[in-house]
CSV table of N, CA and C in Angstrom, one decimal:
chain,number,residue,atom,x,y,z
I,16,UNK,N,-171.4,-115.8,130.2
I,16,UNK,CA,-170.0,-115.7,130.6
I,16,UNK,C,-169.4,-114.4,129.9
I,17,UNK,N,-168.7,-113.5,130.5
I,17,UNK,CA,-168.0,-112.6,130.1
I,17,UNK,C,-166.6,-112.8,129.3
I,18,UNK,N,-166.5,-111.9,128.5
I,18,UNK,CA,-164.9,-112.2,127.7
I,18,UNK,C,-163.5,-111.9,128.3
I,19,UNK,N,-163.7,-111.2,129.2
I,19,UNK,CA,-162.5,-110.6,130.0
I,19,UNK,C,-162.7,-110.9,131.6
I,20,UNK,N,-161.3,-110.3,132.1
I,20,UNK,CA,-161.0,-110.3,133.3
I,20,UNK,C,-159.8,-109.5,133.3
I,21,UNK,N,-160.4,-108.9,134.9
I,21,UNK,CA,-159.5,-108.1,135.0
I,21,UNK,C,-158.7,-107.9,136.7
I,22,UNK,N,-157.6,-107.3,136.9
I,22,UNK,CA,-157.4,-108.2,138.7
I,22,UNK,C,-156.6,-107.1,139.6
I,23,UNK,N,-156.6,-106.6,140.5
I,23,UNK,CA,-155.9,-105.4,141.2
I,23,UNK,C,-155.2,-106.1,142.6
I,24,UNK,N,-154.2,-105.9,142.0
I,24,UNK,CA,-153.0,-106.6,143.1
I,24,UNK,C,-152.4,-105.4,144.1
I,25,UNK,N,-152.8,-105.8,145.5
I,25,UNK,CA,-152.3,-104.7,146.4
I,25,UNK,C,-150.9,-105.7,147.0
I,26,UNK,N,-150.6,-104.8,147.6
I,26,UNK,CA,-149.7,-104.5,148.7
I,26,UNK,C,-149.2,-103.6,149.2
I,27,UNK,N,-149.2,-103.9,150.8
I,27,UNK,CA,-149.6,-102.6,151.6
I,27,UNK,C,-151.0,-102.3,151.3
I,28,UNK,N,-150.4,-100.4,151.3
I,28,UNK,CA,-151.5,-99.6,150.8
I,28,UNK,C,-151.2,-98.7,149.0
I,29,UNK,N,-150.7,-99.6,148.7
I,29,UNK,CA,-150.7,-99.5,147.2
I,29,UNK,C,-151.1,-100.8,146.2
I,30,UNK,N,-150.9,-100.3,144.9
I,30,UNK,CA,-151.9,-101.2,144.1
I,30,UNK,C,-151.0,-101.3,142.9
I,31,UNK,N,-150.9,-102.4,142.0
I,31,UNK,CA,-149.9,-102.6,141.5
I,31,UNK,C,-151.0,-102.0,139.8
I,32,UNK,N,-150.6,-101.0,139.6
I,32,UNK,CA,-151.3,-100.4,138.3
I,32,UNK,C,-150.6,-100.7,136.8
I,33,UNK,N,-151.1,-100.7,135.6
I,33,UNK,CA,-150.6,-100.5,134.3
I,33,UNK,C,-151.2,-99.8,133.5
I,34,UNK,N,-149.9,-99.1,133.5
I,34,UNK,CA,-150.0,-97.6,132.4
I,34,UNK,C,-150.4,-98.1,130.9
I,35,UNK,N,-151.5,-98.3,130.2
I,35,UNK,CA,-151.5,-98.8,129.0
I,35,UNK,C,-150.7,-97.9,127.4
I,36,UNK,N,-150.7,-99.4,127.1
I,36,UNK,CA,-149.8,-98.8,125.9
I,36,UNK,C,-150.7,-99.0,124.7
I,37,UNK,N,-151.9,-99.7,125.0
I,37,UNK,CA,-152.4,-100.1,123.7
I,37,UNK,C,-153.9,-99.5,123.8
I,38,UNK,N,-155.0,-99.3,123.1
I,38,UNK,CA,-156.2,-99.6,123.3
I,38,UNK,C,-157.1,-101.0,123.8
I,39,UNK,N,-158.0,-100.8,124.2
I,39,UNK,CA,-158.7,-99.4,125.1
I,39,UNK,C,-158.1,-98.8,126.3
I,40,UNK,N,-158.3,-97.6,126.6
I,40,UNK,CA,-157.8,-97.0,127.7
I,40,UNK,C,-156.2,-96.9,127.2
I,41,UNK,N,-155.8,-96.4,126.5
I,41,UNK,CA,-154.5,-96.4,126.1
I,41,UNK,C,-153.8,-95.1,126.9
I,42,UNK,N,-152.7,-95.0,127.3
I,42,UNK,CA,-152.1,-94.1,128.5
I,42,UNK,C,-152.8,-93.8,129.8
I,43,UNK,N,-153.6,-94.7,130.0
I,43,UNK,CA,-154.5,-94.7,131.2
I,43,UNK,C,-154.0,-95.9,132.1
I,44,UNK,N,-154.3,-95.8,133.7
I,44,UNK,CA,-153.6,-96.8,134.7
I,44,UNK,C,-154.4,-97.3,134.7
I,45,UNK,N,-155.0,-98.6,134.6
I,45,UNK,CA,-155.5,-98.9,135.0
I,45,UNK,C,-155.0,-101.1,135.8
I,46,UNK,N,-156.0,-101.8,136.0
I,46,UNK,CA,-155.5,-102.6,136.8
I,46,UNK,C,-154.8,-103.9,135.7
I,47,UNK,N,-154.2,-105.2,136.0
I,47,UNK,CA,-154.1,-106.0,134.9
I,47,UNK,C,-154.7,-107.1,134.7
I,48,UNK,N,-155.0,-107.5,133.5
I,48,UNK,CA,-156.0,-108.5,132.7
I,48,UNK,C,-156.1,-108.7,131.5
I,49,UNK,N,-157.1,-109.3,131.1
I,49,UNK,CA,-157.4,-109.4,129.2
I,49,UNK,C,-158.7,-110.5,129.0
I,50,UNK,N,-158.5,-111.0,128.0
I,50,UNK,CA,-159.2,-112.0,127.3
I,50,UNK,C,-158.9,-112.9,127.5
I,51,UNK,N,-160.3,-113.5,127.9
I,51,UNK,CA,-160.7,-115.0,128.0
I,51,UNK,C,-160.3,-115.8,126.6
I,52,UNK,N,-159.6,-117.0,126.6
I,52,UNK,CA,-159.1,-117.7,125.5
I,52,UNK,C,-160.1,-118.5,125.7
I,53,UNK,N,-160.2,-119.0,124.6
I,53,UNK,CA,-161.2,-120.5,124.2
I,53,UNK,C,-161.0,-121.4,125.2
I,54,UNK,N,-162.1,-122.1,126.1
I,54,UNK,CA,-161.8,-123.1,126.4
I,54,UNK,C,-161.4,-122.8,128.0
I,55,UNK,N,-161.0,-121.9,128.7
I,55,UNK,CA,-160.3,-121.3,129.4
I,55,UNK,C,-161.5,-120.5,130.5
I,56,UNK,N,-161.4,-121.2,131.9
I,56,UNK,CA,-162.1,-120.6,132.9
I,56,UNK,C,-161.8,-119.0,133.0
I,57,UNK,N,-162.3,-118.0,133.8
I,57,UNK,CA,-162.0,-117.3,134.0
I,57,UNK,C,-160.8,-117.0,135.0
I,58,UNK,N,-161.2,-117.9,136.3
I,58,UNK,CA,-159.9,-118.4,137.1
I,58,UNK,C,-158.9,-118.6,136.3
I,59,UNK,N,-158.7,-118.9,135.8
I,59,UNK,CA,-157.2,-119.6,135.1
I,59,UNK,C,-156.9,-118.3,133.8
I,60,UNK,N,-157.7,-117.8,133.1
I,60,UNK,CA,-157.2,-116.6,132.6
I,60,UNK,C,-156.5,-115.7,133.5
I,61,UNK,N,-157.2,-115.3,134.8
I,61,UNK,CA,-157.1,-114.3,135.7
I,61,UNK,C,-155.4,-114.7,135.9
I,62,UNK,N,-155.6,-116.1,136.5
I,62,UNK,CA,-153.8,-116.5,136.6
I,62,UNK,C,-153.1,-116.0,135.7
I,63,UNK,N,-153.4,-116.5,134.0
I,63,UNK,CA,-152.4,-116.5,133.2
I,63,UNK,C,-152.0,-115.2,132.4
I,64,UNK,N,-152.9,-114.6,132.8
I,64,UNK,CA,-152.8,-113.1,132.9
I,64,UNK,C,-151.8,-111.9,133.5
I,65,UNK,N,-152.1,-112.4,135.3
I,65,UNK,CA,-151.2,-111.9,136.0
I,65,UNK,C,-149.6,-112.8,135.9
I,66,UNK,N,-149.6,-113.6,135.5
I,66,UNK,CA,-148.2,-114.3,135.2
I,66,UNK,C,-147.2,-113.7,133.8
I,67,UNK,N,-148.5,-113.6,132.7
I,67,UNK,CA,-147.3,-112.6,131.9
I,67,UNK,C,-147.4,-111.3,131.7
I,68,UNK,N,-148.2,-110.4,132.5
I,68,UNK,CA,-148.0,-109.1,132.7
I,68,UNK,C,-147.2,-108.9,133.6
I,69,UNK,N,-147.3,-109.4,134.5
I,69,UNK,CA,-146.3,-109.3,136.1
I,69,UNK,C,-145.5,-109.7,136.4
I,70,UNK,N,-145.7,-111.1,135.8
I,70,UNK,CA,-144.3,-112.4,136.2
I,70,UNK,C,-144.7,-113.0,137.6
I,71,UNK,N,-145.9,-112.5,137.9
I,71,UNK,CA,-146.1,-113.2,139.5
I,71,UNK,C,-147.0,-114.0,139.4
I,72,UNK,N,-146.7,-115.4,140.4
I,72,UNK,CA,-147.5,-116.6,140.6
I,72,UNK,C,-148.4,-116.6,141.6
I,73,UNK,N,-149.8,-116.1,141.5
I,73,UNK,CA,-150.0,-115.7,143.1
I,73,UNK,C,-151.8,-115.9,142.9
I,74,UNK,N,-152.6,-116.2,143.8
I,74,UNK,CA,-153.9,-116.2,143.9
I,74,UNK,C,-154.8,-115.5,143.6
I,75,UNK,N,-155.1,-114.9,142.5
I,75,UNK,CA,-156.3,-113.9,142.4
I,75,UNK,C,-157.9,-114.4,143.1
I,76,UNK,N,-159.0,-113.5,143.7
I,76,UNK,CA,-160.3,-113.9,144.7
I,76,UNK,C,-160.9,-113.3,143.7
I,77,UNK,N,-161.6,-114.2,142.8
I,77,UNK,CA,-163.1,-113.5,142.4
I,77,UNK,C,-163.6,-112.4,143.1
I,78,UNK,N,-164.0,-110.8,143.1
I,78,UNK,CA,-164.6,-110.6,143.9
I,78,UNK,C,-166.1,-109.7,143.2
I,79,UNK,N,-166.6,-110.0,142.1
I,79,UNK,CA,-167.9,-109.4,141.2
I,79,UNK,C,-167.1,-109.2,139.3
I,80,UNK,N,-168.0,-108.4,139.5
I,80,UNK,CA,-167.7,-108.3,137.8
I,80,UNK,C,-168.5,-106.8,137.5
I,81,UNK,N,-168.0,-106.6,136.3
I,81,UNK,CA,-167.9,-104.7,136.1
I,81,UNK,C,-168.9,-105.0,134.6
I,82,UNK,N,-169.7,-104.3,134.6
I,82,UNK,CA,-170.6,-104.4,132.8
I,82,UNK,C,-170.9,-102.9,132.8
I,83,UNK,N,-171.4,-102.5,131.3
I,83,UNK,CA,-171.1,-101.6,130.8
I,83,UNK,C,-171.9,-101.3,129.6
I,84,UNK,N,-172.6,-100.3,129.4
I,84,UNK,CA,-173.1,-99.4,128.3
I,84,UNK,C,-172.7,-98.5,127.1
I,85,UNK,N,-172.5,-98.3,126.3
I,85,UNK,CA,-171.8,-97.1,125.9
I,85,UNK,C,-172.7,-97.0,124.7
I,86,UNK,N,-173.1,-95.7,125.2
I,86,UNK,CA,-174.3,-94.9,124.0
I,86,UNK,C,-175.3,-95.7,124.1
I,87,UNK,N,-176.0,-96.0,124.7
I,87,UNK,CA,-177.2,-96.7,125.3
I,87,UNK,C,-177.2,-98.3,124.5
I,88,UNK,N,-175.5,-99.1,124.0
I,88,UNK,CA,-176.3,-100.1,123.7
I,88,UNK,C,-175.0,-100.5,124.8
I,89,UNK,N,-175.9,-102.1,124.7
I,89,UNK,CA,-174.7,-103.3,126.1
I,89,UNK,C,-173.6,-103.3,125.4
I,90,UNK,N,-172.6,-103.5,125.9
I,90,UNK,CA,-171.0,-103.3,125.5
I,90,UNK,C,-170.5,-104.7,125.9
I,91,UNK,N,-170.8,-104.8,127.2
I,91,UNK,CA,-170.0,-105.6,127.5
I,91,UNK,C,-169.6,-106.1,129.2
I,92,UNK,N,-168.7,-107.0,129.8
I,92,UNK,CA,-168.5,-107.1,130.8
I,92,UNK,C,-167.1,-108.1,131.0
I,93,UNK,N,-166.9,-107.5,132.7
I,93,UNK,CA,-165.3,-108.3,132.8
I,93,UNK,C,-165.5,-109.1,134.2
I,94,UNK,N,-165.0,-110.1,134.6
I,94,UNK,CA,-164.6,-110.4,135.8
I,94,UNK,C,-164.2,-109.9,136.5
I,95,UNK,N,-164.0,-109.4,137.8
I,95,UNK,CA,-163.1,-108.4,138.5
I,95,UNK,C,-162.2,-108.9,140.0
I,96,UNK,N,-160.9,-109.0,139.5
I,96,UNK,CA,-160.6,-110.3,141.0
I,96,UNK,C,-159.3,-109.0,141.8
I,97,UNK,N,-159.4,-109.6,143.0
I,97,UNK,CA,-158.6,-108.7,143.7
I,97,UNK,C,-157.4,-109.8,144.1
I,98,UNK,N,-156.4,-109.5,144.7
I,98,UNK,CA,-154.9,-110.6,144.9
I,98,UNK,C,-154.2,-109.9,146.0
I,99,UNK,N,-153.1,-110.0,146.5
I,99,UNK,CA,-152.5,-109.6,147.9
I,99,UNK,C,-151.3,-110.1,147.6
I,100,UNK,N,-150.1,-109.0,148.1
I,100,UNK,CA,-149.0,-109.2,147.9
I,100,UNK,C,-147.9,-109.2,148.7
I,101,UNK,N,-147.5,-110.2,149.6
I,101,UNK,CA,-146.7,-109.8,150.5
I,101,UNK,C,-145.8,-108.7,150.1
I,102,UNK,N,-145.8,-108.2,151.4
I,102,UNK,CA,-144.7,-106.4,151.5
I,102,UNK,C,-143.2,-107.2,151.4
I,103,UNK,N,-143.4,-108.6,151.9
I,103,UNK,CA,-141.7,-109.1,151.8
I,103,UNK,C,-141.5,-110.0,150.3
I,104,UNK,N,-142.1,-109.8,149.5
I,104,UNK,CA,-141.7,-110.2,148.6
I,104,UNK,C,-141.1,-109.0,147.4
I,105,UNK,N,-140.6,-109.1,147.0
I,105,UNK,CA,-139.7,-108.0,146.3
I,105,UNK,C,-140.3,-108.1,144.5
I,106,UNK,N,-140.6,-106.3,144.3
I,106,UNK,CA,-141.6,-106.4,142.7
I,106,UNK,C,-141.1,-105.3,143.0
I,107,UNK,N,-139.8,-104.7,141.6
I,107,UNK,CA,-139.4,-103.6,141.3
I,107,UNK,C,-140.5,-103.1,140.5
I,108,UNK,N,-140.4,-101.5,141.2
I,108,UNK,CA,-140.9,-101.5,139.7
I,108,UNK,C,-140.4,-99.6,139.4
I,109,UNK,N,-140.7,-99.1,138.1
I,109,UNK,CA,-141.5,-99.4,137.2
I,109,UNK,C,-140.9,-100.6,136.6
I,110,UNK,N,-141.9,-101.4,135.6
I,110,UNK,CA,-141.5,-102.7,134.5
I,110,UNK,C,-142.2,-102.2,133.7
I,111,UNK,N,-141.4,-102.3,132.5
I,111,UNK,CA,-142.3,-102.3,131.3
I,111,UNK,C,-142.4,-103.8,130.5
I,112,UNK,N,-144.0,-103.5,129.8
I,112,UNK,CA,-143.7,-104.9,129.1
I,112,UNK,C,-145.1,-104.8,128.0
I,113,UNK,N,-144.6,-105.5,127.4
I,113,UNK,CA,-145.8,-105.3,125.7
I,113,UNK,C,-147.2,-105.0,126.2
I,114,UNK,N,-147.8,-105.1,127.3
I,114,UNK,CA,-148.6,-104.2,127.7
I,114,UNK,C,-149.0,-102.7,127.8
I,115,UNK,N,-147.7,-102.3,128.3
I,115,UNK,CA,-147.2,-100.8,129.2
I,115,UNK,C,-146.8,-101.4,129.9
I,116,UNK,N,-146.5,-100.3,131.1
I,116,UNK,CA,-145.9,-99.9,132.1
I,116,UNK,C,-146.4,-100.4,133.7
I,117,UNK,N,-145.7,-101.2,134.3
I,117,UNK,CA,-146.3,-101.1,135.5
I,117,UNK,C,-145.8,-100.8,136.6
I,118,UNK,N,-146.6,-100.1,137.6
I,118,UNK,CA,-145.9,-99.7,138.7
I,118,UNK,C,-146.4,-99.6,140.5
I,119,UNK,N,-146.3,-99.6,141.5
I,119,UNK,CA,-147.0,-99.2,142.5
I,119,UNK,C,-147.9,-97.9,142.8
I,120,UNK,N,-148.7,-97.9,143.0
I,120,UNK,CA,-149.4,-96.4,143.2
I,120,UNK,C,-150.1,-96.7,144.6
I,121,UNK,N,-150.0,-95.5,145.2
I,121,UNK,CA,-150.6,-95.7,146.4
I,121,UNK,C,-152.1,-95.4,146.1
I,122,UNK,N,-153.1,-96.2,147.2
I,122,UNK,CA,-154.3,-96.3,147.0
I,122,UNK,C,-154.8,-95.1,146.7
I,123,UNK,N,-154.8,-93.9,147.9
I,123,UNK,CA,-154.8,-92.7,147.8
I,123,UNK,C,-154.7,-91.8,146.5
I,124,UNK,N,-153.5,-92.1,145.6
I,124,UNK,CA,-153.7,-91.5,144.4
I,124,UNK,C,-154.8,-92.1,143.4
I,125,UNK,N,-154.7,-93.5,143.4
I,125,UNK,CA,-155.9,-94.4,142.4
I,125,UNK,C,-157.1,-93.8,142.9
I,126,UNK,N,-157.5,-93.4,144.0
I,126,UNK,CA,-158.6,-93.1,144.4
I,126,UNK,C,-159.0,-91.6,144.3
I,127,UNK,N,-158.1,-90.7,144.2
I,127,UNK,CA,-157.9,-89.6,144.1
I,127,UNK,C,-158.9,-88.7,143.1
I,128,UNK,N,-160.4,-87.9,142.9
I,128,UNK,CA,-160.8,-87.5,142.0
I,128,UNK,C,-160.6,-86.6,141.6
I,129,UNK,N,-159.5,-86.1,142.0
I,129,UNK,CA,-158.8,-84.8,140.9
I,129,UNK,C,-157.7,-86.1,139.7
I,130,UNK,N,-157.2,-87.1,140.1
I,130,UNK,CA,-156.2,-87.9,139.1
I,130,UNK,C,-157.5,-88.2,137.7
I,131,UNK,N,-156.5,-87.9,136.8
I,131,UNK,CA,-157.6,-87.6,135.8
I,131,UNK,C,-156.8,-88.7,134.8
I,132,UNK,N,-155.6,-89.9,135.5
I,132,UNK,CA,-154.9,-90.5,134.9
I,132,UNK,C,-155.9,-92.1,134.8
I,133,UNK,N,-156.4,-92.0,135.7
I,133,UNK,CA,-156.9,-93.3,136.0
I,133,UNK,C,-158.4,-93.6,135.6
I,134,UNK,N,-158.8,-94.9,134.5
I,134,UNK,CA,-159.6,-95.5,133.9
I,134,UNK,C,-160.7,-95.1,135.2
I,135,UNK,N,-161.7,-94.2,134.6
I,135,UNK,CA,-163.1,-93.6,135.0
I,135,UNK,C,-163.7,-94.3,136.2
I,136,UNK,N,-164.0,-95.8,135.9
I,136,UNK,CA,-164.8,-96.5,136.4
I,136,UNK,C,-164.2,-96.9,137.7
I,137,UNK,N,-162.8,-96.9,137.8
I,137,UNK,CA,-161.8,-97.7,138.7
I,137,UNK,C,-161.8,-97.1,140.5
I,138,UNK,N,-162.5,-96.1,140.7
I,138,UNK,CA,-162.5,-95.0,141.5
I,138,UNK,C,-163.9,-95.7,142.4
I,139,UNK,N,-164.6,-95.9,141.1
I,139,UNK,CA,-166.1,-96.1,141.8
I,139,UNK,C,-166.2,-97.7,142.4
I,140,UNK,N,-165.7,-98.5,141.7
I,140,UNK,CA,-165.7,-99.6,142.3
I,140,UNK,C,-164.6,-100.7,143.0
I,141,UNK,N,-163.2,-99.8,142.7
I,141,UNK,CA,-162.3,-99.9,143.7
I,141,UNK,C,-162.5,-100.5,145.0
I,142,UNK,N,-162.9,-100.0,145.6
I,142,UNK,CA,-162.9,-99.5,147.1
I,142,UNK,C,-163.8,-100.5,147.5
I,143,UNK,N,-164.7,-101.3,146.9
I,143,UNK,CA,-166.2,-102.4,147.2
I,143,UNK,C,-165.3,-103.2,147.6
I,144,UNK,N,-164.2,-103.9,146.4
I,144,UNK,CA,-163.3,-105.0,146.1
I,144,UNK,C,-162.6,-105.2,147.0
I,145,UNK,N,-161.9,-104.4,148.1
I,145,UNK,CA,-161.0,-104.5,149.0
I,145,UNK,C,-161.5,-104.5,150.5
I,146,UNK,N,-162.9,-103.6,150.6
I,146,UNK,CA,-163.2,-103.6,152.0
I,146,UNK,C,-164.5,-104.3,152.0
I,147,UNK,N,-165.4,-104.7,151.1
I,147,UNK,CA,-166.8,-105.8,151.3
I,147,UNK,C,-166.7,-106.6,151.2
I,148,UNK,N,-167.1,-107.8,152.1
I,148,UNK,CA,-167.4,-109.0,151.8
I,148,UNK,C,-168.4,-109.6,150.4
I,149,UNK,N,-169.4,-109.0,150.3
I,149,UNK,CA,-170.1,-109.3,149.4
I,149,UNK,C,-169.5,-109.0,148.0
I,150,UNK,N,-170.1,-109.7,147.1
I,150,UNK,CA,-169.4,-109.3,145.2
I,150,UNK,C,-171.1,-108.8,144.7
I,151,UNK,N,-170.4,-108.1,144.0
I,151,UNK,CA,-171.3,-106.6,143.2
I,151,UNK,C,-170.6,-106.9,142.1
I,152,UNK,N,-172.0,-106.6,140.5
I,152,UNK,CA,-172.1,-106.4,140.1
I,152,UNK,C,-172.1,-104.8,139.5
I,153,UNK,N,-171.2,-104.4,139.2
I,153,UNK,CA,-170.8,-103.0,139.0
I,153,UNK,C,-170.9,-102.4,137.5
I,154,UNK,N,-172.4,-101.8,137.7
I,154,UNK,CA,-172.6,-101.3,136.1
I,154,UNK,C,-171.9,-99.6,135.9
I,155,UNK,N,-171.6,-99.6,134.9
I,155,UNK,CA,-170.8,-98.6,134.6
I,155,UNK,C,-171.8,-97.6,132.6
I,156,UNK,N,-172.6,-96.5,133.0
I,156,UNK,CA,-172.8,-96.2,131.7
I,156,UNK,C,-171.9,-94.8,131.1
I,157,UNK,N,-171.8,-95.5,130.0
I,157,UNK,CA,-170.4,-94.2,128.9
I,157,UNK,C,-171.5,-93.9,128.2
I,158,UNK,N,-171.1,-92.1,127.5
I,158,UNK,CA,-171.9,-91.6,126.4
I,158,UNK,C,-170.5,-91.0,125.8
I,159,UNK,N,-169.9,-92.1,125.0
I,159,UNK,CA,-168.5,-91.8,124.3
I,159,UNK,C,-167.3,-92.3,125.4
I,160,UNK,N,-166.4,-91.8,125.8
I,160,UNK,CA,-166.0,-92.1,126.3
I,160,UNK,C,-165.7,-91.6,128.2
I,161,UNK,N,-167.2,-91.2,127.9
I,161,UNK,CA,-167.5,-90.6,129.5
I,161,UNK,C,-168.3,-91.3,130.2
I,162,UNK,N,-167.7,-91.6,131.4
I,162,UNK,CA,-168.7,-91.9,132.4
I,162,UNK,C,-170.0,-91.4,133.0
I,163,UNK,N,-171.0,-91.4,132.9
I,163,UNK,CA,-171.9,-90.3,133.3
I,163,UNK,C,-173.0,-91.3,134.6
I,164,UNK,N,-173.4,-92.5,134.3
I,164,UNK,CA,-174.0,-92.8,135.7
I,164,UNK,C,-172.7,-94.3,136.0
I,165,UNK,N,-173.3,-94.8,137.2
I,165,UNK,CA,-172.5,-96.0,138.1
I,165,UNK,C,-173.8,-96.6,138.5
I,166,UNK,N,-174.6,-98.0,139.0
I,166,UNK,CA,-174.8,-98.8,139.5
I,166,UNK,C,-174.1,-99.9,140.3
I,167,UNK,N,-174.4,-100.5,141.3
I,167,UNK,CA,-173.9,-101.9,141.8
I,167,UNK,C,-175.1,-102.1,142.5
I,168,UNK,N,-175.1,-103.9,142.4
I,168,UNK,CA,-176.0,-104.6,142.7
I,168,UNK,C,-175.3,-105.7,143.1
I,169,UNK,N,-176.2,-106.2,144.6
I,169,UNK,CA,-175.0,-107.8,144.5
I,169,UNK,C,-175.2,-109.0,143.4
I,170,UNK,N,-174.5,-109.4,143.9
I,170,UNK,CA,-173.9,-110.2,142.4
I,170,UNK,C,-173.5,-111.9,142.6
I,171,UNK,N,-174.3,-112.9,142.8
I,171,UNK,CA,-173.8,-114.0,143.0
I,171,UNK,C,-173.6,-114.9,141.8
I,172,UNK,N,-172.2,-115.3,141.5
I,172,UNK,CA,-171.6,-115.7,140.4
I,172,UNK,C,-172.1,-117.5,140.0
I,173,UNK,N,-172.3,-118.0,138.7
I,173,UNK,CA,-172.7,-119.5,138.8
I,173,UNK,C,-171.6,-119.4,137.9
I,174,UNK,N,-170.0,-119.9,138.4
I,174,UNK,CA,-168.9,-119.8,137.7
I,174,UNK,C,-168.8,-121.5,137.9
I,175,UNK,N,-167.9,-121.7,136.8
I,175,UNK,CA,-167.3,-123.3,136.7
I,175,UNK,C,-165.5,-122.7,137.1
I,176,UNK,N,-165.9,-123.5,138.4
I,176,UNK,CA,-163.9,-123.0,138.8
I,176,UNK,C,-162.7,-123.9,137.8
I,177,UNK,N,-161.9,-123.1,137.8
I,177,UNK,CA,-160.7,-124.0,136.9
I,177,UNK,C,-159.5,-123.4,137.2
């Protein structure tokens, strides 16, 4: 089981991003999430996650999970869930909140490889999350804090739902 989760909430064709305030990835956009608490499925993190970064009550979909190297030893890994947001429901933004900053960005810029704002990895495995059926396994290797290769592999999860 992985310690984190993390979840990208569209609507429309934008993506509800947070500007970090803290480490890791600190001033970087990336999507919202955290730590797995004791005791605590990843489902139900993924919820209680998006409820106090966002304030929104809404379904996150498992859709793979992201792992990671850095300087050739294992680092680590996250859950990675996608969520949908009706266009009629109303989410000002920017909001700030003990996280950073969150705001709409259109897909187009998140995906953009000149934006040199947005968490490395988020570009490469974006785009799986929203238009495949299938869930991947999305390895990601850093040498510091650079990205230098990507893998994905599919990925079938033996999760205990909660």
């Amino acid at each position: 089981m992985f310690a984190y989760t993390l979840c990208f909430i569209r609507r429309d064709n934008h993506i509800l991003m947070l500007n970090r305030a803290k480490a890791p990835w600190q001033g970087m956009w990336n999507g919202i999430g955290g730590k797995i608490d004791p005791g605590e499925s990843p489902d139900t993190s993924m919820k209680r996650e998006i409820a106090e970064e966002a304030g929104l009550n809404i379904e996150p979909v498992l859709r793979g999970c992201v792992t990671w190297n850095v300087d050739h030893a294992r680092y680590g890994g996250m859950y990675v869930y996608t969520a949908e947001l009706d266009i009629d429901i109303p989410y000002i933004t920017p909001k700030k909140n003990d996280e950073g900053i969150l705001d709409w960005k259109p897909i187009s810029w998140v995906l953009d490889p000149e934006n040199l704002g947005i968490v490395s990895n988020i570009p490469k495995f974006l785009p799986a999350l929203f238009e495949e059926q299938r869930m991947y396994e999305h390895h990601c290797v850093y040498r510091g804090n650079r990205l230098v290769d990507y893998v994905r592999k599919q990925w079938a999860p033996n999760l205990i739902k909660g």
